[in-house]
Tab-separated table of N, CA and C in Angstrom:
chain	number	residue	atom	x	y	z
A	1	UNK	N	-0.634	7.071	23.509
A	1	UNK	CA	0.694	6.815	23.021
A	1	UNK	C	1.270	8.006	22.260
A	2	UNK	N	0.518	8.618	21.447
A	2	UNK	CA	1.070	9.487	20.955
A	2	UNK	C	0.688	10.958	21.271
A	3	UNK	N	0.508	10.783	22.755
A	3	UNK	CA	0.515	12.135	23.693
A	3	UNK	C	1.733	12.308	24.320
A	4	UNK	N	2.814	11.964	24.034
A	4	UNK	CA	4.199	11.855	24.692
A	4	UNK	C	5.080	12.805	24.328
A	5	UNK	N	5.550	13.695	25.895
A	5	UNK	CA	6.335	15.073	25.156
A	5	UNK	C	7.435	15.077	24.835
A	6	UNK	N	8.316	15.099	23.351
A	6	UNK	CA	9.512	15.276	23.346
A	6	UNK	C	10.444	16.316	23.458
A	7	UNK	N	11.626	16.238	23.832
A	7	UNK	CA	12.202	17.274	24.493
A	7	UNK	C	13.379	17.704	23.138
A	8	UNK	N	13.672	18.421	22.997
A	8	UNK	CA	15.203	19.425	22.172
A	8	UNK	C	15.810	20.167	23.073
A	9	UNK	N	16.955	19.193	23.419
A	9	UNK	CA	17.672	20.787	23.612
A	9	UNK	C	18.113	21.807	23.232
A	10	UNK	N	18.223	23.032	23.781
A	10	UNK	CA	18.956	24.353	22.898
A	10	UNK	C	19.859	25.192	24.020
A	11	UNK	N	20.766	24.465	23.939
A	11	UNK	CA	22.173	25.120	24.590
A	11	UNK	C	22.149	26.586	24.286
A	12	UNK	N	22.403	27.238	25.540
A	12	UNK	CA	22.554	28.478	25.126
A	12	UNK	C	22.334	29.060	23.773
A	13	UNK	N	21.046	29.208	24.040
A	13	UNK	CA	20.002	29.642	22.905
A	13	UNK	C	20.504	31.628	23.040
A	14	UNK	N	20.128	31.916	23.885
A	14	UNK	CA	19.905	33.680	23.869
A	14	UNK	C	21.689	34.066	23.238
A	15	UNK	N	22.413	33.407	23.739
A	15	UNK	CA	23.888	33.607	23.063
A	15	UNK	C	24.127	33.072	21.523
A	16	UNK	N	23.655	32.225	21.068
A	16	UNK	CA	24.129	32.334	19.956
A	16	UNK	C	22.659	32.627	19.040
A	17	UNK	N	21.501	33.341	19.090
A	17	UNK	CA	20.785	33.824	18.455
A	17	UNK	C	20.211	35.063	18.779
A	18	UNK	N	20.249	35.506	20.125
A	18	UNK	CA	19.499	36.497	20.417
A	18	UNK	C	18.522	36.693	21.200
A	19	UNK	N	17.825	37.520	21.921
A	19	UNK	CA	16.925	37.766	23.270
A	19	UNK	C	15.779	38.134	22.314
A	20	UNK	N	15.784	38.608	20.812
A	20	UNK	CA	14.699	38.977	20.075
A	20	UNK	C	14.384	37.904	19.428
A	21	UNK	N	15.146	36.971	18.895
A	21	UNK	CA	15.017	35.758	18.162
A	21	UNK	C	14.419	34.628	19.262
A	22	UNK	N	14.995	34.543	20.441
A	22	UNK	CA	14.405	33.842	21.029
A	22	UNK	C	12.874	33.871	21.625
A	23	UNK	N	12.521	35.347	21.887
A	23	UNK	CA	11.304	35.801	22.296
A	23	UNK	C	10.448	35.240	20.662
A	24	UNK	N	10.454	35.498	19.558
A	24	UNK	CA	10.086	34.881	18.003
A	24	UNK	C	9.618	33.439	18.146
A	25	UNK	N	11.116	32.771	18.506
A	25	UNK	CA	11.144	31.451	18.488
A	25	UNK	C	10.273	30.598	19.896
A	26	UNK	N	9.847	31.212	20.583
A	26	UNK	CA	8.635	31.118	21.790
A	26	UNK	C	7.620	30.973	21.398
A	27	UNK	N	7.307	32.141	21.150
A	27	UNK	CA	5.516	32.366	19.914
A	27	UNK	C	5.467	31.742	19.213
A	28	UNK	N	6.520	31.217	17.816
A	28	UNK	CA	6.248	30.300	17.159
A	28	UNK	C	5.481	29.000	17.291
A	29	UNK	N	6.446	28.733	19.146
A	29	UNK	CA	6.214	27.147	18.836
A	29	UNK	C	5.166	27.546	20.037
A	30	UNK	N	4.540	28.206	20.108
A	30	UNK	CA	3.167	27.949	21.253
A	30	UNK	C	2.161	28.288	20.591
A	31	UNK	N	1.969	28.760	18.775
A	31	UNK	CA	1.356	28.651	17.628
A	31	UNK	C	1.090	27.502	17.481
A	32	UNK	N	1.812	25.961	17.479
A	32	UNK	CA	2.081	24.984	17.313
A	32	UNK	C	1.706	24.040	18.418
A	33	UNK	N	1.361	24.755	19.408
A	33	UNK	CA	0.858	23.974	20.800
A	33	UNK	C	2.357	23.341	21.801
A	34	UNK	N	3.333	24.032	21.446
A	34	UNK	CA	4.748	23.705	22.086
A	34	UNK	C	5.483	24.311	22.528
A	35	UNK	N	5.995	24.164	23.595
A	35	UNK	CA	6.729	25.033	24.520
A	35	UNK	C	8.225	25.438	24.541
A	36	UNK	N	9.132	26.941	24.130
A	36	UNK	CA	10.167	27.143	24.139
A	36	UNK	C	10.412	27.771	25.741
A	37	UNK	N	11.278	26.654	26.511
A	37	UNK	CA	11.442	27.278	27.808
A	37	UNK	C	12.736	27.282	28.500
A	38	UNK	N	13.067	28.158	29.241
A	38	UNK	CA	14.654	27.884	29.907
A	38	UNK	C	14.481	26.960	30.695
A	39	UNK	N	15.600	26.224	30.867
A	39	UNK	CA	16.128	25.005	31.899
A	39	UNK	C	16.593	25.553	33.683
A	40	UNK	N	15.115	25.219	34.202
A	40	UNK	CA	15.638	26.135	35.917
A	40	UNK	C	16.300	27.838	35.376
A	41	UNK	N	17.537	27.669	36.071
A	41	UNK	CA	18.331	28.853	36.306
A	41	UNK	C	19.207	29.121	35.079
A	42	UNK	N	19.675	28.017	34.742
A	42	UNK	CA	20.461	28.074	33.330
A	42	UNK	C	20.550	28.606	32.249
A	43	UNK	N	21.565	28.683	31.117
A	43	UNK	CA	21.394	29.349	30.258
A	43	UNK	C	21.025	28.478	29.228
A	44	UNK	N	20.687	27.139	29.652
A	44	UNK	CA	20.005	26.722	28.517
A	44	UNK	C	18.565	26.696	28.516
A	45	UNK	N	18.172	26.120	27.128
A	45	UNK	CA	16.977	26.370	26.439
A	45	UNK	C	16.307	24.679	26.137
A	46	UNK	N	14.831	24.630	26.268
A	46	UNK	CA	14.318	23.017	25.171
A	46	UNK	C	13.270	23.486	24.480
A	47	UNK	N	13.118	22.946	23.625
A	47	UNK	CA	11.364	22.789	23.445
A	47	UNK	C	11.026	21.718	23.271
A	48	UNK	N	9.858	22.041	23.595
A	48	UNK	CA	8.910	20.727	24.578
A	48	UNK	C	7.744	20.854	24.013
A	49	UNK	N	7.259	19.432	22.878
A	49	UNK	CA	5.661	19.542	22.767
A	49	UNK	C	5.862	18.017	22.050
A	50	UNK	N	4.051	17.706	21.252
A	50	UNK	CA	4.783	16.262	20.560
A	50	UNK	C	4.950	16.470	19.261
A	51	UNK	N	4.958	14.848	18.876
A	51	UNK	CA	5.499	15.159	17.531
A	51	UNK	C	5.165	16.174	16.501
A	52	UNK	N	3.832	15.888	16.370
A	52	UNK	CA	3.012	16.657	14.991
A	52	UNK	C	3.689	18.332	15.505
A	53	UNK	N	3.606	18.589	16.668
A	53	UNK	CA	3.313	19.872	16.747
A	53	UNK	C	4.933	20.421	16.432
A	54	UNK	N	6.038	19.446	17.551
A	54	UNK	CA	7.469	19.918	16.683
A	54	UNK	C	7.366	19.878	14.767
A	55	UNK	N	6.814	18.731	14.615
A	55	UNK	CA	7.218	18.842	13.286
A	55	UNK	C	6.349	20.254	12.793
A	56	UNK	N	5.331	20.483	12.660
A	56	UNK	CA	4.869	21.513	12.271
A	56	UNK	C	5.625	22.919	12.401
A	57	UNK	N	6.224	22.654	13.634
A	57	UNK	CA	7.485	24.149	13.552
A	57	UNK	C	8.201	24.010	13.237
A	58	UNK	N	9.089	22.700	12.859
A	58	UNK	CA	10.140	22.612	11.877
A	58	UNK	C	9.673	22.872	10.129
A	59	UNK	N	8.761	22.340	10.011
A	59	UNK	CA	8.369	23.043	8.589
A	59	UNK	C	7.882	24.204	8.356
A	60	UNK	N	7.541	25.382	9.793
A	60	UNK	CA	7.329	26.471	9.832
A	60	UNK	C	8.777	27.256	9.576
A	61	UNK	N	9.332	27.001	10.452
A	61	UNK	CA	11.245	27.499	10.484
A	61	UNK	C	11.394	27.532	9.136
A	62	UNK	N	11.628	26.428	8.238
A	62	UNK	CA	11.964	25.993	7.136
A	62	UNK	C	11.757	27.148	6.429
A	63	UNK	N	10.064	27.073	6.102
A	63	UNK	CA	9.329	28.189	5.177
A	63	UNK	C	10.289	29.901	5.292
A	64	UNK	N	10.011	29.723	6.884
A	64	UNK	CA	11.054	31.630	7.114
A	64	UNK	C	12.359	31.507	6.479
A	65	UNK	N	12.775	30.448	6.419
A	65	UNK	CA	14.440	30.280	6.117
A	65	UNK	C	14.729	31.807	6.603
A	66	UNK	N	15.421	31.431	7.625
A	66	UNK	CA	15.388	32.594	8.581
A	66	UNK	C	16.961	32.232	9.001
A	67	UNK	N	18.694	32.368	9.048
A	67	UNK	CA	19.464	32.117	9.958
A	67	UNK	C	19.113	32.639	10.938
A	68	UNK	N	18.965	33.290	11.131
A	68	UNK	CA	18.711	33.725	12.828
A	68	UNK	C	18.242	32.256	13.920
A	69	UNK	N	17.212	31.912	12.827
A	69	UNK	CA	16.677	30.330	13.652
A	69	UNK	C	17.180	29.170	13.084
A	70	UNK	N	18.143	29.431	12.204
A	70	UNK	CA	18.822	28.389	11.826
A	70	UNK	C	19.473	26.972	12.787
A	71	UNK	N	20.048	27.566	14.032
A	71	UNK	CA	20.690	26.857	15.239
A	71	UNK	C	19.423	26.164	15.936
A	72	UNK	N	18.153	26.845	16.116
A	72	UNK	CA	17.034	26.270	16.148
A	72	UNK	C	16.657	25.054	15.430
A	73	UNK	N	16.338	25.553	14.463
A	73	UNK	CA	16.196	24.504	13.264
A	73	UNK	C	16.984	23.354	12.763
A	74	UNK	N	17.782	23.014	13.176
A	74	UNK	CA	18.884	22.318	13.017
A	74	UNK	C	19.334	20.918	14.076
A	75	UNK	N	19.209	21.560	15.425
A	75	UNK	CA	18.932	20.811	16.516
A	75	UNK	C	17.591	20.245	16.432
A	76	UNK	N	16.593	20.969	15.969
A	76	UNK	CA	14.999	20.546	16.124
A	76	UNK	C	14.973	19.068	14.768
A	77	UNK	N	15.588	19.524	13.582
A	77	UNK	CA	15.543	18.366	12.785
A	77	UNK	C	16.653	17.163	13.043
A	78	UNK	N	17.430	17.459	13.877
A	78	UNK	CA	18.338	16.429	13.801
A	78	UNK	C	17.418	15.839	15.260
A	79	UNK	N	16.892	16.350	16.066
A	79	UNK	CA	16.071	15.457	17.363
A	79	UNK	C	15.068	14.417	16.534
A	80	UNK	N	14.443	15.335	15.336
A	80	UNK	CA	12.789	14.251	14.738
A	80	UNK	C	13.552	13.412	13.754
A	81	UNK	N	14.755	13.674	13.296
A	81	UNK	CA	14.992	12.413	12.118
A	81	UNK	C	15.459	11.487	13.052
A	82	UNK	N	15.422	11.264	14.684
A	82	UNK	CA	16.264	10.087	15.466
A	82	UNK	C	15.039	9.444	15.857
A	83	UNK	N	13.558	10.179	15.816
A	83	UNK	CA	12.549	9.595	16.526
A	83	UNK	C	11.735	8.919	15.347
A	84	UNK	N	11.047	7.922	15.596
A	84	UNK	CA	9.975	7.390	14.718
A	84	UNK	C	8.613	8.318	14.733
A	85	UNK	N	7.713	8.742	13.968
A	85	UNK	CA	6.907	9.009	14.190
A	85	UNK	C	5.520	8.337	14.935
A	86	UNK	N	4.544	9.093	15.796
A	86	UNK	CA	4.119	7.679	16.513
A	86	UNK	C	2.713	6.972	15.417
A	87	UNK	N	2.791	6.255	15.454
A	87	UNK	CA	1.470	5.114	15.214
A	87	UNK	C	-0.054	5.947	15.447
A	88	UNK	N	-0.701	5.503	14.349
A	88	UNK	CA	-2.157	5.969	14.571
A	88	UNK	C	-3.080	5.179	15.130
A	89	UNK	N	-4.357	5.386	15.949
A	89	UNK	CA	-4.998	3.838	16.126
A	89	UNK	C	-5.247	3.294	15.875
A	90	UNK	N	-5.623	3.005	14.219
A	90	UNK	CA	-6.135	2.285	13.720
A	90	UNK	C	-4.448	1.198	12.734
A	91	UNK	N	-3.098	1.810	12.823
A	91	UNK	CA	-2.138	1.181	12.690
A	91	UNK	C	-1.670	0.543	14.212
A	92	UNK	N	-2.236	0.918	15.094
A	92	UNK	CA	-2.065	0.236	16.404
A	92	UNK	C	-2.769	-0.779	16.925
A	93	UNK	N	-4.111	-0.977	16.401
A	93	UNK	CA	-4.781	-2.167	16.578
A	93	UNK	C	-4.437	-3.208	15.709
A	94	UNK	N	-3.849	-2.399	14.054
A	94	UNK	CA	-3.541	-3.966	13.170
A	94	UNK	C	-2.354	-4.315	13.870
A	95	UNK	N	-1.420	-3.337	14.303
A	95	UNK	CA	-0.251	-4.148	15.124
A	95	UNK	C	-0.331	-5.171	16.548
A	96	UNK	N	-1.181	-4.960	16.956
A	96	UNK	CA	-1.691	-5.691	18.311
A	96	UNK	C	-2.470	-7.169	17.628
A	97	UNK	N	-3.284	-7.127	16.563
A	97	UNK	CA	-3.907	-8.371	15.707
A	97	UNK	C	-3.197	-9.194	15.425
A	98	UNK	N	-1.635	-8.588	14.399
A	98	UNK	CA	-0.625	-9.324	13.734
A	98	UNK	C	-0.184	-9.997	14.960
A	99	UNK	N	-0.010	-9.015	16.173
A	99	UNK	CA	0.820	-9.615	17.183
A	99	UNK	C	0.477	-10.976	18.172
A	100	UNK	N	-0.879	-10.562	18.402
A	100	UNK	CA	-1.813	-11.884	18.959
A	100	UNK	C	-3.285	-11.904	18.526
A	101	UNK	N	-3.586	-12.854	17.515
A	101	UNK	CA	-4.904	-12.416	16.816
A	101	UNK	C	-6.222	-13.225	17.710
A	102	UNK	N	-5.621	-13.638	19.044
A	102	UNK	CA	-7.054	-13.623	19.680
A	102	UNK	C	-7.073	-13.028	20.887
A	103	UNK	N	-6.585	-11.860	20.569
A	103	UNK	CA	-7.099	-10.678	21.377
A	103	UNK	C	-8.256	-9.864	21.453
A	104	UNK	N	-8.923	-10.443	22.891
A	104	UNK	CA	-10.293	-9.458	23.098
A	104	UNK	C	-10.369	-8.371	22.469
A	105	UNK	N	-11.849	-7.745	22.123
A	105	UNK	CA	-11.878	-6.392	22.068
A	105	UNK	C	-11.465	-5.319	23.170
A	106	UNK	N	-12.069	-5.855	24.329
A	106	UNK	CA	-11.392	-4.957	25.457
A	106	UNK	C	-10.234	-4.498	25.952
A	107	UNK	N	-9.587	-5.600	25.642
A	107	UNK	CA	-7.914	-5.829	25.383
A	107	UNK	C	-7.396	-4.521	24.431
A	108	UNK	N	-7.823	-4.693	22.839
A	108	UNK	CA	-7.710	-4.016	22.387
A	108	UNK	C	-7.589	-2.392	22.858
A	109	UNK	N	-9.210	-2.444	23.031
A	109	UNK	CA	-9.195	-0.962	23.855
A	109	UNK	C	-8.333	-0.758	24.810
A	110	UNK	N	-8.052	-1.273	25.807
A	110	UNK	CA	-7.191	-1.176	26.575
A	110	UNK	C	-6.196	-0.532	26.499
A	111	UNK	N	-5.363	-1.140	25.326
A	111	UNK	CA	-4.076	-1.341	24.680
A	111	UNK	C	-3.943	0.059	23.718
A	112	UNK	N	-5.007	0.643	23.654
A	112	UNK	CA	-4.933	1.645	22.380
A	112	UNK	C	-5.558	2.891	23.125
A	113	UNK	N	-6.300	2.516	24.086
A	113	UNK	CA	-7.396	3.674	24.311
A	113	UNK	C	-7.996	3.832	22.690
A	114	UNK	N	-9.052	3.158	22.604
A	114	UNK	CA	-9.580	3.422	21.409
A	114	UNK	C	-11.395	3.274	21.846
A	115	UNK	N	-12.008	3.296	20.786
A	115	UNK	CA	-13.267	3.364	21.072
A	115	UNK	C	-13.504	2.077	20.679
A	116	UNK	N	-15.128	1.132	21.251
A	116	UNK	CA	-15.070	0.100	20.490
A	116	UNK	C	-15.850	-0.030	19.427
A	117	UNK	N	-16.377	0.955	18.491
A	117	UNK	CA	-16.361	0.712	17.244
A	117	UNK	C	-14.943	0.611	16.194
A	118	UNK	N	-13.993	1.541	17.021
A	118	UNK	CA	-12.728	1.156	15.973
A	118	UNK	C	-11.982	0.012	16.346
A	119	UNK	N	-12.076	-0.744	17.246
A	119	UNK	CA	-11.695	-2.611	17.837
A	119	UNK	C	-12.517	-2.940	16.941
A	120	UNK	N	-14.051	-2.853	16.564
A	120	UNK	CA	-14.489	-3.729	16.042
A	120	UNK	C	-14.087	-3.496	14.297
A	121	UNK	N	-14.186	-2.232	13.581
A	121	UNK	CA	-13.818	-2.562	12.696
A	121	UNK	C	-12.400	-2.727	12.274
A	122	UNK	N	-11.367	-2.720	13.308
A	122	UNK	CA	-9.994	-3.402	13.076
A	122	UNK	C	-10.383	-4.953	13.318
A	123	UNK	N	-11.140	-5.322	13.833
A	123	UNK	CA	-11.383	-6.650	13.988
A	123	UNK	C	-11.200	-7.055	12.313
A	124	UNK	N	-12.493	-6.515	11.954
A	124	UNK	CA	-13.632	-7.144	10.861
A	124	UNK	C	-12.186	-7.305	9.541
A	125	UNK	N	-11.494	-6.092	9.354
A	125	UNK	CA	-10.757	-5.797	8.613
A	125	UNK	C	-9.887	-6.772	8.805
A	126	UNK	N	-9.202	-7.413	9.894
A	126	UNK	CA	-8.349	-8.131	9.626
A	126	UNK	C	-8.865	-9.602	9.618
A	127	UNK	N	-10.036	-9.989	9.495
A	127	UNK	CA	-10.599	-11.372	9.422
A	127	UNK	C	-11.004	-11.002	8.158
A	128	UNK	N	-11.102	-10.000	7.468
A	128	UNK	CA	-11.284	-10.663	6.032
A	128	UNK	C	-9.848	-10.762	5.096
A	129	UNK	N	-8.895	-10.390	5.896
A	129	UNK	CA	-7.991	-10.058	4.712
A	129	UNK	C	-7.050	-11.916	4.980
């Protein structure tokens, strides 16, 4: 679930920042495990990776307070304040419990890709509480 790539666009990126800023703003986010790439033939721009890793270059940007990547930075935070951040597994199994609490373990796994020691102690955890 929370291997899912989100996309930013960046409209004509090389025009309103630069062919040096943009080559910067590449490396950055493939530091980050995320991809700054042109669209086909076009003059536009996305980047493409998941959450943790956008967010991590948005708080990288930040730190440079850099205008140059400002137009970057800007589009990139206004994309993550629209998205939820995703769920961890062990907040994904109590949500699947709350949701139907006689759900198999396998189920579980299923549902989470999780291992089944962490089904079982999301189990245990929510039968005592």
């Amino acid at each position: 679930m929370s291997d899912d790539l989100i996309s930013v666009p960046l409209p004509s990126l090389i025009q309103k920042t630069g062919r040096e800023q943009a080559a910067e703003l590449r490396q950055l986010a493939a530091n980050f495990g995320c991809e700054c790439k042109r669209i086909r033939r076009s003059r536009n721009w996305q980047l493409q990776g998941d959450f943790h890793g956008l967010r991590s270059l948005s708080d990288e940007l930040q730190v440079r307070d850099s205008l140059t990547h400002q137009f970057a930075l800007s589009r990139l935070s206004a994309a993550l304040t629209k998205i939820q951040p995703p769920l961890s597994i062990e907040e994904q199994l109590q949500q699947l419990l709350q949701d139907s609490p006689n759900i198999t373990l396998a189920e579980m796994m299923e549902a989470t890709s999780c291992e089944i020691a962490q089904a079982r102690v999301a189990r245990f955890k929510n039968d005592t509480f």
